XYZ file of C-alpha atoms in Angstrom:
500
model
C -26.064 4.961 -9.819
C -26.762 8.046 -7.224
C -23.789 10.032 -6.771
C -21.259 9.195 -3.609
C -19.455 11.608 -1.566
C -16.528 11.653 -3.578
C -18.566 13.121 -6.634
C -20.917 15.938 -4.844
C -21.371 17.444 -0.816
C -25.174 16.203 -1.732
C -24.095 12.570 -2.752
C -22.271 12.552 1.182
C -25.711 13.963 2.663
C -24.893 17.512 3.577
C -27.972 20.181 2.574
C -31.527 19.873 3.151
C -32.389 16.412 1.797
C -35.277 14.870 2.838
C -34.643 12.275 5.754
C -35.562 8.392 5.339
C -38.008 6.237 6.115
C -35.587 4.172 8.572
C -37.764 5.928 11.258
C -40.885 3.476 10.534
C -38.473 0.487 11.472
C -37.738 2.100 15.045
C -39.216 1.081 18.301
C -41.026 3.614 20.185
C -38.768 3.507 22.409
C -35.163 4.116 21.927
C -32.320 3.508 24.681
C -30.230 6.483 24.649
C -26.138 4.976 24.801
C -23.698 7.659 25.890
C -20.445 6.902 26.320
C -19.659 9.382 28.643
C -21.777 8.204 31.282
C -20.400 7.192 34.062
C -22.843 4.290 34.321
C -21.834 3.218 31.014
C -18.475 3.272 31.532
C -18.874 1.510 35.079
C -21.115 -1.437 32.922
C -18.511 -1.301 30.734
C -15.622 -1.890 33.232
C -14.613 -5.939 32.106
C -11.985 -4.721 29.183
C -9.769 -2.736 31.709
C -10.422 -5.135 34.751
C -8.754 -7.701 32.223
C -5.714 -5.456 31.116
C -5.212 -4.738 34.707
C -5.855 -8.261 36.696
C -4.953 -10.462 33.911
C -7.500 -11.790 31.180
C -9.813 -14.250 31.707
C -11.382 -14.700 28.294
C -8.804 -17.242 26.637
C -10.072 -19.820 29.461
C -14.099 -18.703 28.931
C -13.881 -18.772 25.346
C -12.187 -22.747 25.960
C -15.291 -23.448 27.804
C -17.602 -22.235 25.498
C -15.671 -24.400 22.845
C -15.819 -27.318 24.847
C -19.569 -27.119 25.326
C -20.364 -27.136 22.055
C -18.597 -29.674 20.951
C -19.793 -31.665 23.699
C -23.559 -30.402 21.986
C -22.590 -31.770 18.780
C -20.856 -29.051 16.579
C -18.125 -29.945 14.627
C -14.311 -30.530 15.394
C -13.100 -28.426 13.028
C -15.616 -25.524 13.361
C -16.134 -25.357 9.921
C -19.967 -24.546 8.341
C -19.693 -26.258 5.134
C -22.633 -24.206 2.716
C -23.967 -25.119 -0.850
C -23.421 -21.689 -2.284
C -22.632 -21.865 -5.912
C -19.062 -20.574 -7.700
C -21.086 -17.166 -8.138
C -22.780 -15.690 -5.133
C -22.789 -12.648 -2.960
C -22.206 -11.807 0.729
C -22.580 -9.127 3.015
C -20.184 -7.669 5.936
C -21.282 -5.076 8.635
C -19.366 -4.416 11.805
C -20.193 -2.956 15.123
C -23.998 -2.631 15.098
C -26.358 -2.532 17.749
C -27.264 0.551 19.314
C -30.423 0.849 18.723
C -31.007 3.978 17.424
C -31.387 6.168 14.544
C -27.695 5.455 12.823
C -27.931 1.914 13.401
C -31.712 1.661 11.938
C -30.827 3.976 8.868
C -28.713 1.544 7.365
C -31.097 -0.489 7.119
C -32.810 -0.026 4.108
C -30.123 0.422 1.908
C -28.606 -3.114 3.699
C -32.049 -4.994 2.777
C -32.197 -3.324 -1.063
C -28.102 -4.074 -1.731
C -28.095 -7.708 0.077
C -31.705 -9.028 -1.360
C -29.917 -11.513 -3.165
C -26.777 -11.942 -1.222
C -26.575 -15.750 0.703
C -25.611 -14.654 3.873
C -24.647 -12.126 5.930
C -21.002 -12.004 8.473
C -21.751 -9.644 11.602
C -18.003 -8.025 11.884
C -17.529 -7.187 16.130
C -20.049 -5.701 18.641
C -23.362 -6.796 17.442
C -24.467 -5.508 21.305
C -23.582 -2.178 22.926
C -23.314 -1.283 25.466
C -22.399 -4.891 27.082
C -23.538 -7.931 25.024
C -26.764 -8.336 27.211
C -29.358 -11.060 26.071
C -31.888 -8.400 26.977
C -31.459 -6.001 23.722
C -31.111 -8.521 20.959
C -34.699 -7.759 20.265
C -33.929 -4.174 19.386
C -30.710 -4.223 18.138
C -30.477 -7.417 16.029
C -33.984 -9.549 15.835
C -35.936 -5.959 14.965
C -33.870 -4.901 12.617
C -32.860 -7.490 10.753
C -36.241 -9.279 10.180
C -36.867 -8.860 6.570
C -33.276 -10.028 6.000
C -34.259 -13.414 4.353
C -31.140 -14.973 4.554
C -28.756 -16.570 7.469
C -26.868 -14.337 9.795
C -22.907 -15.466 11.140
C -21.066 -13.395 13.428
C -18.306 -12.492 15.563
C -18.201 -11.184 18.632
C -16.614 -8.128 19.876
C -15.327 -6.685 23.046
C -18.985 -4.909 23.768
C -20.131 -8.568 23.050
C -17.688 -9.909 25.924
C -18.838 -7.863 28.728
C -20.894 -10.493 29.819
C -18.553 -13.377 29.231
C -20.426 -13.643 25.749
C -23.688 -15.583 26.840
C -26.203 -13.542 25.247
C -24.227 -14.096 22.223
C -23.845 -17.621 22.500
C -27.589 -18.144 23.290
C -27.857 -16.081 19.720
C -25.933 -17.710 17.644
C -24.738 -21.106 18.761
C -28.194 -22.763 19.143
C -29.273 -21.388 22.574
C -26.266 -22.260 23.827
C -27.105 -22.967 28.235
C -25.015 -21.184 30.812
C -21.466 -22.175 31.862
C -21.142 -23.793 35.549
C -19.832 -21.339 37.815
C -15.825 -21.627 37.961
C -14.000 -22.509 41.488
C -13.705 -19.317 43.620
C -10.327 -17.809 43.071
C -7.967 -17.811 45.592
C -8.113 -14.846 47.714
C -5.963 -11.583 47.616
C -4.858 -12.726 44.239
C -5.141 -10.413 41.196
C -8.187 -13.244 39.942
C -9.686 -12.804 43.073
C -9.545 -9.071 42.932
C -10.777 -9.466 39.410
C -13.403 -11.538 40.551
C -14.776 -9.172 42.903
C -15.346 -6.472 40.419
C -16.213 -8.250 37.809
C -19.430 -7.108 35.803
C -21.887 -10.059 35.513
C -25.369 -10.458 33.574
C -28.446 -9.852 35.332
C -29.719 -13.590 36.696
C -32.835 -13.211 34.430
C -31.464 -11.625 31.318
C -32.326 -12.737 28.423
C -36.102 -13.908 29.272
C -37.599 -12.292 26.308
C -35.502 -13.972 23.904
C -38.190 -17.024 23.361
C -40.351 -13.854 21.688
C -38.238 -11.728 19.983
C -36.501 -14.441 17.888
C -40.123 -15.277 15.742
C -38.857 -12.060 14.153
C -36.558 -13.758 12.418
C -37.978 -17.627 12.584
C -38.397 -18.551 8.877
C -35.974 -21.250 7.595
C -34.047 -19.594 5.271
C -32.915 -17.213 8.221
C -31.868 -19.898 10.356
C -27.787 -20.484 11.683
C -26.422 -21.925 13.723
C -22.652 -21.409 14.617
C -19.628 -23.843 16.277
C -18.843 -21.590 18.592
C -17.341 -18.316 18.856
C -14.766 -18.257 15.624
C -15.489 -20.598 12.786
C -15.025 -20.846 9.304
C -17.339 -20.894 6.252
C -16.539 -22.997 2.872
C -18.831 -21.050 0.480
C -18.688 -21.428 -3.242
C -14.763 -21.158 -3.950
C -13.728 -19.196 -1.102
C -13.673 -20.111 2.688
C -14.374 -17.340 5.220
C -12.652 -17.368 8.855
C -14.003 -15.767 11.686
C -11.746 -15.020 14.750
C -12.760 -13.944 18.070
C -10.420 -11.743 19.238
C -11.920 -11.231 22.927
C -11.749 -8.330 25.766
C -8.091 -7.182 24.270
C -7.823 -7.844 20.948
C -5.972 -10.977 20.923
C -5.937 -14.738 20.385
C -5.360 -17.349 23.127
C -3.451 -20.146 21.984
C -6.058 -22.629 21.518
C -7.899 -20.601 18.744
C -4.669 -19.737 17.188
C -3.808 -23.428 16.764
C -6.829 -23.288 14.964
C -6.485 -20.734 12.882
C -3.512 -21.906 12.012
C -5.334 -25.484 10.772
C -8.074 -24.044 8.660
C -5.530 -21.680 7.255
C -3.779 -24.538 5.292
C -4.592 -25.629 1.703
C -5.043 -23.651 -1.683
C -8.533 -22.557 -1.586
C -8.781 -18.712 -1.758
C -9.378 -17.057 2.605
C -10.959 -14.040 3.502
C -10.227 -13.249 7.035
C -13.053 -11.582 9.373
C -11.819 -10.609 12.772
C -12.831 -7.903 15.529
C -9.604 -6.339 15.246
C -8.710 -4.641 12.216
C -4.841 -5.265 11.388
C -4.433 -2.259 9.522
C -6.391 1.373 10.924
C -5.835 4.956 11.349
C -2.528 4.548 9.237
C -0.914 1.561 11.929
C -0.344 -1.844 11.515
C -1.722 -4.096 14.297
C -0.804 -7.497 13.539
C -2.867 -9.236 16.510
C -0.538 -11.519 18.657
C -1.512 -14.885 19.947
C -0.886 -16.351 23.001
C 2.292 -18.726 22.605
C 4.081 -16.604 19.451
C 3.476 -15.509 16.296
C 0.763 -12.689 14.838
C -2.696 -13.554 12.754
C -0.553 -11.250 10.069
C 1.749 -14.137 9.771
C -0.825 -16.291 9.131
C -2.838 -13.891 6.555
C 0.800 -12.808 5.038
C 2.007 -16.662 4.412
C 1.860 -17.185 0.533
C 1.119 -21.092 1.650
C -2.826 -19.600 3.271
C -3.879 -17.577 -0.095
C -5.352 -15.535 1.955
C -6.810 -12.028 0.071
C -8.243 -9.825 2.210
C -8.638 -9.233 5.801
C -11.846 -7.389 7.330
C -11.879 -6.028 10.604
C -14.707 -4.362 12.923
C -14.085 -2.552 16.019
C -13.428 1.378 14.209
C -16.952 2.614 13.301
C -15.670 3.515 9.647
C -14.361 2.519 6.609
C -10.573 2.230 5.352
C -8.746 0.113 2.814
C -5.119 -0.325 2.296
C -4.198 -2.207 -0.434
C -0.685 -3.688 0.647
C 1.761 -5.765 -0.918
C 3.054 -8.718 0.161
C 5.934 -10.319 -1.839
C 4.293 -8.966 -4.773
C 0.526 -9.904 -4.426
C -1.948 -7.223 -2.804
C -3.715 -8.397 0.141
C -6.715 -5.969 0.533
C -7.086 -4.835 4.724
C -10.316 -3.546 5.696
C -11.653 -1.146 8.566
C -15.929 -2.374 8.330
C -17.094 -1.164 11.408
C -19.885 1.989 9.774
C -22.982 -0.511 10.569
C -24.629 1.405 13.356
C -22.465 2.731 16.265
C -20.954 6.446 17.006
C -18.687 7.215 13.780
C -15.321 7.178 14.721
C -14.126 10.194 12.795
C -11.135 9.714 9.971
C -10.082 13.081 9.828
C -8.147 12.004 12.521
C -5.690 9.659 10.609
C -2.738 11.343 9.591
C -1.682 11.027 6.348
C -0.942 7.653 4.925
C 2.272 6.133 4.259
C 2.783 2.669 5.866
C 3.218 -0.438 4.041
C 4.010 0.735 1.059
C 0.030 2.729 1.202
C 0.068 5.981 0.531
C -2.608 8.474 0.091
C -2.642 7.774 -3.423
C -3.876 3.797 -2.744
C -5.747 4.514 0.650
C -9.424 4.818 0.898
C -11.542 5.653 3.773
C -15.569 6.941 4.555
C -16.352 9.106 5.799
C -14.069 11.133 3.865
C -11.691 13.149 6.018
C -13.252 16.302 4.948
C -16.916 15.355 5.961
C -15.857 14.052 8.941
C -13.871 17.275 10.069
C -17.763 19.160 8.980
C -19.469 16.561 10.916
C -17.418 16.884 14.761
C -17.491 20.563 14.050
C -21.458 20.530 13.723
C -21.834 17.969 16.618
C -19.353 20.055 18.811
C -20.634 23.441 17.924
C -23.622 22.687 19.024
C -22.413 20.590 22.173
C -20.446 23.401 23.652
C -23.074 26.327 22.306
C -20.384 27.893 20.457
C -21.928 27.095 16.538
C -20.649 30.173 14.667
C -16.698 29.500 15.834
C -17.151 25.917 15.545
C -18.868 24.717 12.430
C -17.052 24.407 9.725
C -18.547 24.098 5.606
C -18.059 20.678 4.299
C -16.137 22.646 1.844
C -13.882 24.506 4.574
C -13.567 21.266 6.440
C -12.251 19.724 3.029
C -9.889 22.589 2.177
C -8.215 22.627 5.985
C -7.745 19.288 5.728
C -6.161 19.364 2.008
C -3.925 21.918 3.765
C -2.449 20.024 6.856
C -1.974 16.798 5.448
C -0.754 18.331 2.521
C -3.678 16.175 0.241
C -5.562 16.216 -2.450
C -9.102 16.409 -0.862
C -11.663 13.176 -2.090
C -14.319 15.940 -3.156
C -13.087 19.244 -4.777
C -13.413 21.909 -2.133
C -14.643 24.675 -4.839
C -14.570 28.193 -4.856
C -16.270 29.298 -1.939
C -13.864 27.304 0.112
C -11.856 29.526 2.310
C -8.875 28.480 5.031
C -9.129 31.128 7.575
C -6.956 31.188 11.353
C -10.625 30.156 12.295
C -10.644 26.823 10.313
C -6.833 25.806 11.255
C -7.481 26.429 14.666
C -10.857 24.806 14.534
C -9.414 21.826 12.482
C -6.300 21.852 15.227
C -8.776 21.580 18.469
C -10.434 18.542 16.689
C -7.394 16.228 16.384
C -7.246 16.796 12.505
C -3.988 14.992 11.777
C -0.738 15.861 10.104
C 2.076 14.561 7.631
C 3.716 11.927 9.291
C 6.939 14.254 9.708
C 4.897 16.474 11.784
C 3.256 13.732 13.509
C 6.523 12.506 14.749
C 7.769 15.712 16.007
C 4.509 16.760 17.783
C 3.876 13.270 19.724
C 1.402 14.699 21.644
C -1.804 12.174 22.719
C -4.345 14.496 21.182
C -6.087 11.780 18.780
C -6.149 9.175 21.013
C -7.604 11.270 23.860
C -9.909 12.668 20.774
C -11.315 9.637 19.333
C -11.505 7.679 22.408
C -12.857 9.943 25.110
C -14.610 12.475 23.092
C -16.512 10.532 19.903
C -19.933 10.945 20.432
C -23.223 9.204 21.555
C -25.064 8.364 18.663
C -28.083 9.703 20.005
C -26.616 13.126 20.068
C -26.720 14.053 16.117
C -29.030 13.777 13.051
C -28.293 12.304 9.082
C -25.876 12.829 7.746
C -24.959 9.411 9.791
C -22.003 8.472 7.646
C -22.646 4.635 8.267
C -21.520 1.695 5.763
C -21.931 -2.149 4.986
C -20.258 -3.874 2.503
C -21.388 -6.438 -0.312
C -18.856 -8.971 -1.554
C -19.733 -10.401 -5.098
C -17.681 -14.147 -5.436
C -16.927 -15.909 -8.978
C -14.379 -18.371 -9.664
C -11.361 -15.879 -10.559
C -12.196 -13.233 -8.261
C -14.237 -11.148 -5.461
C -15.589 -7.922 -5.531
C -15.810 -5.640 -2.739
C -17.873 -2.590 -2.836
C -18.157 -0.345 0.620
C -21.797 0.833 0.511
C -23.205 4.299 2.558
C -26.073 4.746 4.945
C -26.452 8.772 5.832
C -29.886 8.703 6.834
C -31.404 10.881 4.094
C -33.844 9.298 1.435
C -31.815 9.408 -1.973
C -29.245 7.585 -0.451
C -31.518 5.118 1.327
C -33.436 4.613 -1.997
C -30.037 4.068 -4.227
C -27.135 3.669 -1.789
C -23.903 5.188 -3.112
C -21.188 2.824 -3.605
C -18.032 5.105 -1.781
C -15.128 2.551 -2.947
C -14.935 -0.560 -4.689
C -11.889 -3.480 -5.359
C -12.034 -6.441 -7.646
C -9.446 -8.712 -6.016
C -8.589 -11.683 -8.101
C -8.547 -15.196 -6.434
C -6.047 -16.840 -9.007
């Protein structure tokens, strides 16, 4: 097994290793997503038209339901599979770009999952807004020599256009809602209405083409609807749609709160991670009550929750009334890396930095902004920072033990705390508190880059899930971009979580 990036700075990517062959899989063409484009941000405009006019999705999502159960699918939205007691699974959140990052994980996706049954898309399989128009670049292309279904789950990218391309995707090329009534005007609707982004009234024509790339039987799905649920060997996997704002309307929680019941082990997929960056978000639906209820209730035997949305990978082991469900941050599978040197230091739930686990590790990712911003702002020699520096300043302010010795040649200068300090590395949790300033929010949300703007290491992850009867085995996988890695991907954590 190659070496991670908790063993050696080469095992994470850093030095002057020879890039893959992801490049071959790439179209000639590459659209170039930058999220601090106006344009993008104006296409991009449905999540805070919904926070401010009130959210529509809860009544969209119903009428997608409805449709497909009127088409046939089943009542209780649950795909019912002949997978054996022993079989293996794939997860990988927030994909489609279309680029480099997203193409580079790739290979090492295909060589890890050849076996594996199926695969769970975790949030966002379209950026920037769900349109029918790129699933030939960003999902059919990519994922052709996957011989094996695909589910997913949509995210808020996926929602921009009130989820058709999505449904056309996934849920058997599902036809177009009927326009609702016209709002009433000068009401916040109408004023939603009027703004609203919309798909173009031909997107989506190339779809008929671009799905042969992925035509043979075996690769063949077809989804209920939106959220669902999988029965698979001993396990059953629930997928939850968690919409524009990162909740549930009270129609899919009554669900949820259904296929929840009974003894068989649960393994919860969602677009909203419940536990990231060191918080707990336990996801409220509509009516009362959390999805954390539901995942916490001894009566579900639920195990582990797994959560797109943050382009990385965390883990926090926590302990509920003295058994360990595992929480999961999956979202490394092709967009911008949000960066995890970022999250302060751990200590929530009974996780502390001891238990936690993330990727990139905080130190690389500290390296990595420095790198992208040095050479952003033209200012390289202040800015970039070793991997080694970046891993020292961070062992520093957090007051850590680093995930990769530092070594020797490791040195914390006023240049490195002040570098580390501009790029929202965060603290102890004492400090946090008594420096509330909004530096990592502003950080991580308006400056994380375009993924078009930097070259391997990518610092992208999947994950493979190995079932048997007694337990499930979760190993966290990484894509940098560079060939050793491609040809043996590193396996950055791994959990055996027992099911009995």
């Amino acid at each position: 097994m190659s070496d991670s990036s908790r063993d050696t700075a080469a095992g994470a990517g850093w030095g002057a290793a020879e890039r893959g062959a992801y490049t071959r899989l790439m179209p000639t063409r590459v659209e170039k997503i930058s999220w601090l484009d106006p344009r993008m941000l104006w296409a991009a405009r449905n999540g805070v038209l919904a926070s401010w006019f009130g959210d529509p999705t809860g009544r969209t999502r119903s009428r997608w339901v409805a449709q497909r159960a009127a088409a046939g699918a089943p009542a209780d939205k649950v795909i019912r599979r002949d997978d054996p007691d022993r079989f293996s699974f794939m997860v990988i959140g927030d994909t489609g770009e279309g680029d480099a990052p997203q193409y580079s994980v790739v290979p090492g996706f295909l060589k890890v999952g050849q076996d594996s049954r199926f695969t769970v898309l975790a949030s966002d399989v379209i950026y920037p807004v769900g349109s029918a128009d790129d699933y030939g670049t960003k999902f059919f292309r990519p994922y052709q020599d996957y011989r094996a279904p695909i589910y997913a789950i949509p995210g808020n990218h996926d929602w921009y256009e009130d989820l058709g391309g999505f449904m056309r995707v996934f849920c058997d090329d599902a036809p177009p809602l009927a326009p609702e009534p016209a709002p009433r005007p000068l009401t916040r609707a109408w004023l939603r209405s009027l703004l609203w982004h919309r798909p173009r009234r031909h997107d989506g024509q190339r779809l008929d083409e671009v799905r042969k790339l992925r035509s043979a039987p075996a690769q063949q799905a077809v989804q209920p609807g939106p959220y669902w649920a999988i029965d698979a060997g001993p396990v059953r996997i629930i997928g939850i749609d968690t919409g524009l704002l990162g909740t549930l309307d009270a129609e899919q929680g009554a669900w949820l709160r259904e296929v929840s019941q009974g003894p068989r082990p649960k393994i919860l997929v969602t677009g909203s991670p419940l536990y990231v960056d060191g918080e707990h978000h336990p996801c409220p639906i509509d009516g009362g009550g959390t999805v954390d209820d539901l995942v916490r209730d001894p009566a579900h035997h639920y195990v582990a929750a797994i959560g797109g949305d943050i382009h990385n990978y965390q883990r926090y082991p926590v302990d509920v009334d003295g058994r360990t469900i595992q929480y999961v941050v999956s979202g490394g599978g092709g967009a911008f890396m949000h960066a995890t040197h970022t999250i302060p230091r751990v200590d929530i739930a009974g996780v502390t930095e001891d238990t936690f686990r993330c990727y990139p590790l905080r130190g690389d990712s500290l390296a990595f902004y420095s790198r992208l911003y040095g050479r952003r702002l033209r200012l390289r020699r202040f800015f970039t920072l070793t991997a080694a520096e970046a891993a020292a300043v961070v062992g520093e302010r957090l007051q850590i033990r680093p995930g990769r010795t530092p070594g020797p040649e490791a040195r914390i200068t006023r240049r490195t705390r002040l570098v580390a300090g501009l790029l929202g590395t965060g603290r102890r949790p004492d400090k946090a508190k008594r420096f509330r300033l909004p530096v990592r929010k502003i950080y991580t949300q308006l400056f994380s880059p375009s993924s078009a703007t930097y070259s391997p290491p990518f610092f992208k992850c999947f994950l493979r899930l190995d079932v048997t009867p007694d337990s499930v085995t979760l190993r966290c996988h990484a894509a940098t971009g560079n060939l050793a890695q491609e040809l043996d991907p590193p396996v950055e954590d791994e959990v055996t979580i027992a099911l009995t």
